[in-house]
Amino acid sequence: MNVPAPGRRHPGRKLRLQLAAAAVLWLAACGQPGGTGRACTEIAALRGVSLTVAADTAAAVRSVQLRLCQQGRCTTAEPRLFPGSTAVGGQCAPASGPGSADAERPCSATMSPDGTLAGFAEVPALAAGPVQVSAAVTAPDGSRRTYGPLSAEAALAYPNGPQCPGAAPQLALLLGPAGLQPSPAPQAGR
């Protein structure tokens, strides 16, 4: 039997310990997100159009049918309209120290009706880029009025930021006293 003399180490022991330590470090690193440290969720944006009907116009609107044309192809969409609301009374906990990120602080707010109508309609064929839009508005008494055509731009929406998958083209519109116009889309996860 080959046993090292007392006080002498086994020659392969150091190499085995180094290999074991390297394997543990490699396994620990496998699950870590690279770069930003922000995780990507499995939430994706929907291709489609959002419509906000201004508070001073909402009483005159029962439904809206949109006609969207891109690259010579047209489709219709009818956003289902619901009473709109806005966040009020938002309060955030104070930062816990230097370098604290706002996203890490708890915040609270309540939603309050704002008199608008808001809706979204999926438009699977929508692509990022220029869109020609017109709207046929039906009033509560059944009368109809047409707005447009309007040139607008469908842009990619990133629910988790541009570093994550799940982006989709969206178009945001506002119907108000001045008629139909583009509305800046909220960019979640920027």
PDB file of C-alpha atoms in Angstrom:
ATOM      1  CA  MET A   1       0.000   0.000   0.000  1.00  0.00           C
ATOM      2  CA  ASN A   2       1.321   3.397  -1.007  1.00  0.00           C
ATOM      3  CA  VAL A   3       0.749   5.775   1.946  1.00  0.00           C
ATOM      4  CA  PRO A   4       2.478   9.155   2.130  1.00  0.00           C
ATOM      5  CA  ALA A   5       4.834   9.679   5.046  1.00  0.00           C
ATOM      6  CA  PRO A   6       3.476  11.679   8.001  1.00  0.00           C
ATOM      7  CA  GLY A   7       3.615  15.423   7.289  1.00  0.00           C
ATOM      8  CA  ARG A   8       3.656  14.897   3.493  1.00  0.00           C
ATOM      9  CA  ARG A   9       0.548  15.647   1.450  1.00  0.00           C
ATOM     10  CA  HIS A  10      -0.873  13.426  -1.219  1.00  0.00           C
ATOM     11  CA  PRO A  11       0.361  14.856  -4.563  1.00  0.00           C
ATOM     12  CA  GLY A  12      -3.076  14.902  -6.345  1.00  0.00           C
ATOM     13  CA  ARG A  13      -5.078  16.332  -3.441  1.00  0.00           C
ATOM     14  CA  LYS A  14      -4.405  20.014  -4.265  1.00  0.00           C
ATOM     15  CA  LEU A  15      -5.428  19.520  -7.895  1.00  0.00           C
ATOM     16  CA  ARG A  16      -8.673  17.761  -6.885  1.00  0.00           C
ATOM     17  CA  LEU A  17      -9.544  20.593  -4.466  1.00  0.00           C
ATOM     18  CA  GLN A  18      -8.904  23.209  -7.169  1.00  0.00           C
ATOM     19  CA  LEU A  19     -11.079  21.321  -9.669  1.00  0.00           C
ATOM     20  CA  ALA A  20     -13.879  20.949  -7.100  1.00  0.00           C
ATOM     21  CA  ALA A  21     -13.738  24.676  -6.263  1.00  0.00           C
ATOM     22  CA  ALA A  22     -13.821  25.601  -9.969  1.00  0.00           C
ATOM     23  CA  ALA A  23     -16.842  23.336 -10.530  1.00  0.00           C
ATOM     24  CA  VAL A  24     -18.743  24.941  -7.623  1.00  0.00           C
ATOM     25  CA  LEU A  25     -18.007  28.461  -8.921  1.00  0.00           C
ATOM     26  CA  TRP A  26     -19.038  27.500 -12.450  1.00  0.00           C
ATOM     27  CA  LEU A  27     -22.346  26.031 -11.235  1.00  0.00           C
ATOM     28  CA  ALA A  28     -23.060  29.081  -9.082  1.00  0.00           C
ATOM     29  CA  ALA A  29     -22.510  31.383 -12.059  1.00  0.00           C
ATOM     30  CA  CYS A  30     -24.822  29.432 -14.381  1.00  0.00           C
ATOM     31  CA  GLY A  31     -28.029  30.823 -12.879  1.00  0.00           C
ATOM     32  CA  GLN A  32     -26.969  34.458 -12.742  1.00  0.00           C
ATOM     33  CA  PRO A  33     -28.342  36.986 -15.248  1.00  0.00           C
ATOM     34  CA  GLY A  34     -25.605  38.658 -17.242  1.00  0.00           C
ATOM     35  CA  GLY A  35     -24.942  42.349 -17.317  1.00  0.00           C
ATOM     36  CA  THR A  36     -27.702  44.469 -15.814  1.00  0.00           C
ATOM     37  CA  GLY A  37     -28.791  42.277 -12.936  1.00  0.00           C
ATOM     38  CA  ARG A  38     -32.445  42.832 -13.961  1.00  0.00           C
ATOM     39  CA  ALA A  39     -34.465  39.711 -14.529  1.00  0.00           C
ATOM     40  CA  CYS A  40     -36.690  39.330 -17.578  1.00  0.00           C
ATOM     41  CA  THR A  41     -40.204  38.131 -16.799  1.00  0.00           C
ATOM     42  CA  GLU A  42     -42.293  36.007 -19.138  1.00  0.00           C
ATOM     43  CA  ILE A  43     -44.695  38.898 -19.746  1.00  0.00           C
ATOM     44  CA  ALA A  44     -44.997  40.013 -23.356  1.00  0.00           C
ATOM     45  CA  ALA A  45     -46.710  42.971 -24.979  1.00  0.00           C
ATOM     46  CA  LEU A  46     -49.714  42.475 -27.267  1.00  0.00           C
ATOM     47  CA  ARG A  47     -49.785  43.787 -30.837  1.00  0.00           C
ATOM     48  CA  GLY A  48     -52.578  46.276 -30.965  1.00  0.00           C
ATOM     49  CA  VAL A  49     -54.030  49.711 -30.497  1.00  0.00           C
ATOM     50  CA  SER A  50     -55.016  51.547 -27.327  1.00  0.00           C
ATOM     51  CA  LEU A  51     -57.627  54.272 -27.417  1.00  0.00           C
ATOM     52  CA  THR A  52     -58.361  56.924 -24.806  1.00  0.00           C
ATOM     53  CA  VAL A  53     -61.522  59.000 -25.173  1.00  0.00           C
ATOM     54  CA  ALA A  54     -61.043  62.370 -23.435  1.00  0.00           C
ATOM     55  CA  ALA A  55     -63.318  63.175 -20.483  1.00  0.00           C
ATOM     56  CA  ASP A  56     -65.011  66.056 -22.334  1.00  0.00           C
ATOM     57  CA  THR A  57     -65.837  63.723 -25.258  1.00  0.00           C
ATOM     58  CA  ALA A  58     -66.677  60.474 -23.424  1.00  0.00           C
ATOM     59  CA  ALA A  59     -70.395  61.191 -22.919  1.00  0.00           C
ATOM     60  CA  ALA A  60     -70.847  61.388 -26.716  1.00  0.00           C
ATOM     61  CA  VAL A  61     -69.232  57.971 -27.374  1.00  0.00           C
ATOM     62  CA  ARG A  62     -70.834  54.522 -27.133  1.00  0.00           C
ATOM     63  CA  SER A  63     -68.336  52.642 -29.336  1.00  0.00           C
ATOM     64  CA  VAL A  64     -65.461  53.221 -31.748  1.00  0.00           C
ATOM     65  CA  GLN A  65     -64.475  51.169 -34.779  1.00  0.00           C
ATOM     66  CA  LEU A  66     -60.946  51.833 -36.022  1.00  0.00           C
ATOM     67  CA  ARG A  67     -59.667  51.184 -39.540  1.00  0.00           C
ATOM     68  CA  LEU A  68     -55.897  50.736 -39.677  1.00  0.00           C
ATOM     69  CA  CYS A  69     -53.939  50.565 -42.944  1.00  0.00           C
ATOM     70  CA  GLN A  70     -50.267  49.626 -43.322  1.00  0.00           C
ATOM     71  CA  GLN A  71     -48.311  48.764 -46.452  1.00  0.00           C
ATOM     72  CA  GLY A  72     -51.468  48.543 -48.588  1.00  0.00           C
ATOM     73  CA  ARG A  73     -53.372  46.258 -46.175  1.00  0.00           C
ATOM     74  CA  CYS A  74     -56.260  47.395 -44.002  1.00  0.00           C
ATOM     75  CA  THR A  75     -57.921  45.864 -40.962  1.00  0.00           C
ATOM     76  CA  THR A  76     -60.555  46.955 -38.469  1.00  0.00           C
ATOM     77  CA  ALA A  77     -60.427  46.903 -34.698  1.00  0.00           C
ATOM     78  CA  GLU A  78     -63.028  47.780 -32.091  1.00  0.00           C
ATOM     79  CA  PRO A  79     -61.517  48.550 -28.694  1.00  0.00           C
ATOM     80  CA  ARG A  80     -63.845  47.594 -25.849  1.00  0.00           C
ATOM     81  CA  LEU A  81     -64.197  50.815 -23.856  1.00  0.00           C
ATOM     82  CA  PHE A  82     -64.183  50.977 -20.052  1.00  0.00           C
ATOM     83  CA  PRO A  83     -64.279  53.916 -17.635  1.00  0.00           C
ATOM     84  CA  GLY A  84     -60.773  55.339 -17.318  1.00  0.00           C
ATOM     85  CA  SER A  85     -58.936  56.193 -14.122  1.00  0.00           C
ATOM     86  CA  THR A  86     -55.787  57.851 -12.879  1.00  0.00           C
ATOM     87  CA  ALA A  87     -53.424  57.101  -9.990  1.00  0.00           C
ATOM     88  CA  VAL A  88     -53.669  59.540  -7.066  1.00  0.00           C
ATOM     89  CA  GLY A  89     -51.950  59.897  -3.726  1.00  0.00           C
ATOM     90  CA  GLY A  90     -48.864  57.920  -4.639  1.00  0.00           C
ATOM     91  CA  GLN A  91     -46.440  57.736  -1.739  1.00  0.00           C
ATOM     92  CA  CYS A  92     -43.086  55.985  -1.741  1.00  0.00           C
ATOM     93  CA  ALA A  93     -40.996  54.866   1.190  1.00  0.00           C
ATOM     94  CA  PRO A  94     -37.810  56.893   1.659  1.00  0.00           C
ATOM     95  CA  ALA A  95     -34.618  55.610   0.106  1.00  0.00           C
ATOM     96  CA  SER A  96     -32.748  53.299   2.448  1.00  0.00           C
ATOM     97  CA  GLY A  97     -29.304  54.702   1.762  1.00  0.00           C
ATOM     98  CA  PRO A  98     -26.859  56.020  -0.811  1.00  0.00           C
ATOM     99  CA  GLY A  99     -27.322  54.468  -4.227  1.00  0.00           C
ATOM    100  CA  SER A 100     -30.818  53.153  -3.441  1.00  0.00           C
ATOM    101  CA  ALA A 101     -32.822  52.478  -6.577  1.00  0.00           C
ATOM    102  CA  ASP A 102     -36.339  53.916  -6.798  1.00  0.00           C
ATOM    103  CA  ALA A 103     -37.562  50.598  -8.237  1.00  0.00           C
ATOM    104  CA  GLU A 104     -36.626  48.902  -4.959  1.00  0.00           C
ATOM    105  CA  ARG A 105     -38.710  51.224  -2.755  1.00  0.00           C
ATOM    106  CA  PRO A 106     -42.315  50.299  -1.954  1.00  0.00           C
ATOM    107  CA  CYS A 107     -44.945  52.738  -3.207  1.00  0.00           C
ATOM    108  CA  SER A 108     -48.715  52.966  -2.949  1.00  0.00           C
ATOM    109  CA  ALA A 109     -51.456  54.815  -4.796  1.00  0.00           C
ATOM    110  CA  THR A 110     -55.186  54.538  -5.362  1.00  0.00           C
ATOM    111  CA  MET A 111     -57.056  54.687  -8.641  1.00  0.00           C
ATOM    112  CA  SER A 112     -59.690  57.344  -9.127  1.00  0.00           C
ATOM    113  CA  PRO A 113     -62.178  57.649 -12.037  1.00  0.00           C
ATOM    114  CA  ASP A 114     -61.180  60.510 -14.347  1.00  0.00           C
ATOM    115  CA  GLY A 115     -64.158  60.661 -16.734  1.00  0.00           C
ATOM    116  CA  THR A 116     -62.286  59.193 -19.700  1.00  0.00           C
ATOM    117  CA  LEU A 117     -62.977  55.979 -21.559  1.00  0.00           C
ATOM    118  CA  ALA A 118     -60.091  53.638 -22.310  1.00  0.00           C
ATOM    119  CA  GLY A 119     -59.766  50.493 -24.374  1.00  0.00           C
ATOM    120  CA  PHE A 120     -57.395  48.200 -26.227  1.00  0.00           C
ATOM    121  CA  ALA A 121     -57.890  46.006 -29.289  1.00  0.00           C
ATOM    122  CA  GLU A 122     -55.502  43.314 -30.449  1.00  0.00           C
ATOM    123  CA  VAL A 123     -54.346  43.785 -34.038  1.00  0.00           C
ATOM    124  CA  PRO A 124     -52.219  40.728 -34.927  1.00  0.00           C
ATOM    125  CA  ALA A 125     -51.159  42.209 -38.292  1.00  0.00           C
ATOM    126  CA  LEU A 126     -49.863  45.480 -36.788  1.00  0.00           C
ATOM    127  CA  ALA A 127     -46.205  46.189 -37.559  1.00  0.00           C
ATOM    128  CA  ALA A 128     -43.936  48.895 -36.181  1.00  0.00           C
ATOM    129  CA  GLY A 129     -43.985  51.895 -38.497  1.00  0.00           C
ATOM    130  CA  PRO A 130     -46.408  54.302 -40.163  1.00  0.00           C
ATOM    131  CA  VAL A 131     -50.149  53.596 -39.951  1.00  0.00           C
ATOM    132  CA  GLN A 132     -53.121  55.360 -41.542  1.00  0.00           C
ATOM    133  CA  VAL A 133     -56.038  55.374 -39.088  1.00  0.00           C
ATOM    134  CA  SER A 134     -59.652  56.454 -39.273  1.00  0.00           C
ATOM    135  CA  ALA A 135     -62.364  56.084 -36.643  1.00  0.00           C
ATOM    136  CA  ALA A 136     -66.121  55.575 -36.916  1.00  0.00           C
ATOM    137  CA  VAL A 137     -67.644  56.737 -33.623  1.00  0.00           C
ATOM    138  CA  THR A 138     -71.125  55.643 -32.590  1.00  0.00           C
ATOM    139  CA  ALA A 139     -72.906  57.960 -30.140  1.00  0.00           C
ATOM    140  CA  PRO A 140     -75.322  56.754 -27.435  1.00  0.00           C
ATOM    141  CA  ASP A 141     -78.274  57.782 -29.679  1.00  0.00           C
ATOM    142  CA  GLY A 142     -76.937  55.580 -32.524  1.00  0.00           C
ATOM    143  CA  SER A 143     -75.679  58.402 -34.730  1.00  0.00           C
ATOM    144  CA  ARG A 144     -72.233  57.965 -36.313  1.00  0.00           C
ATOM    145  CA  ARG A 145     -69.365  60.314 -36.992  1.00  0.00           C
ATOM    146  CA  THR A 146     -66.110  59.581 -38.836  1.00  0.00           C
ATOM    147  CA  TYR A 147     -62.667  60.977 -37.948  1.00  0.00           C
ATOM    148  CA  GLY A 148     -59.497  60.747 -40.011  1.00  0.00           C
ATOM    149  CA  PRO A 149     -57.626  59.538 -41.848  1.00  0.00           C
ATOM    150  CA  LEU A 150     -54.722  60.244 -39.564  1.00  0.00           C
ATOM    151  CA  SER A 151     -51.051  59.343 -39.990  1.00  0.00           C
ATOM    152  CA  ALA A 152     -49.583  57.794 -36.845  1.00  0.00           C
ATOM    153  CA  GLU A 153     -46.613  55.632 -35.876  1.00  0.00           C
ATOM    154  CA  ALA A 154     -46.852  52.191 -34.268  1.00  0.00           C
ATOM    155  CA  ALA A 155     -43.843  51.691 -31.987  1.00  0.00           C
ATOM    156  CA  LEU A 156     -42.415  48.710 -30.143  1.00  0.00           C
ATOM    157  CA  ALA A 157     -43.555  48.416 -26.517  1.00  0.00           C
ATOM    158  CA  TYR A 158     -41.086  46.737 -24.144  1.00  0.00           C
ATOM    159  CA  PRO A 159     -42.822  45.376 -21.020  1.00  0.00           C
ATOM    160  CA  ASN A 160     -39.472  44.526 -19.374  1.00  0.00           C
ATOM    161  CA  GLY A 161     -37.186  46.946 -21.185  1.00  0.00           C
ATOM    162  CA  PRO A 162     -35.372  46.620 -24.505  1.00  0.00           C
ATOM    163  CA  GLN A 163     -32.863  44.127 -23.058  1.00  0.00           C
ATOM    164  CA  CYS A 164     -35.613  41.488 -22.674  1.00  0.00           C
ATOM    165  CA  PRO A 165     -37.760  39.587 -25.194  1.00  0.00           C
ATOM    166  CA  GLY A 166     -41.509  40.137 -25.500  1.00  0.00           C
ATOM    167  CA  ALA A 167     -41.681  43.442 -27.391  1.00  0.00           C
ATOM    168  CA  ALA A 168     -44.613  44.061 -29.755  1.00  0.00           C
ATOM    169  CA  PRO A 169     -45.795  46.986 -31.903  1.00  0.00           C
ATOM    170  CA  GLN A 170     -48.486  49.157 -30.357  1.00  0.00           C
ATOM    171  CA  LEU A 171     -50.297  52.288 -31.411  1.00  0.00           C
ATOM    172  CA  ALA A 172     -51.820  54.742 -28.918  1.00  0.00           C
ATOM    173  CA  LEU A 173     -54.631  57.086 -29.981  1.00  0.00           C
ATOM    174  CA  LEU A 174     -56.616  59.860 -28.306  1.00  0.00           C
ATOM    175  CA  LEU A 175     -60.143  60.877 -29.304  1.00  0.00           C
ATOM    176  CA  GLY A 176     -61.019  64.316 -27.995  1.00  0.00           C
ATOM    177  CA  PRO A 177     -62.609  67.640 -28.944  1.00  0.00           C
ATOM    178  CA  ALA A 178     -59.902  68.131 -31.605  1.00  0.00           C
ATOM    179  CA  GLY A 179     -60.737  64.747 -33.158  1.00  0.00           C
ATOM    180  CA  LEU A 180     -58.547  61.664 -33.460  1.00  0.00           C
ATOM    181  CA  GLN A 181     -54.834  62.116 -32.790  1.00  0.00           C
ATOM    182  CA  PRO A 182     -51.744  60.110 -31.785  1.00  0.00           C
ATOM    183  CA  SER A 183     -51.194  59.753 -28.070  1.00  0.00           C
ATOM    184  CA  PRO A 184     -47.827  59.014 -26.487  1.00  0.00           C
ATOM    185  CA  ALA A 185     -47.840  55.341 -25.457  1.00  0.00           C
ATOM    186  CA  PRO A 186     -46.634  54.472 -21.986  1.00  0.00           C
ATOM    187  CA  GLN A 187     -43.320  52.618 -22.256  1.00  0.00           C
ATOM    188  CA  ALA A 188     -43.328  50.071 -19.489  1.00  0.00           C
ATOM    189  CA  GLY A 189     -40.020  48.695 -18.375  1.00  0.00           C
ATOM    190  CA  ARG A 190     -37.867  51.368 -20.009  1.00  0.00           C
TER     191      ARG A 190
END
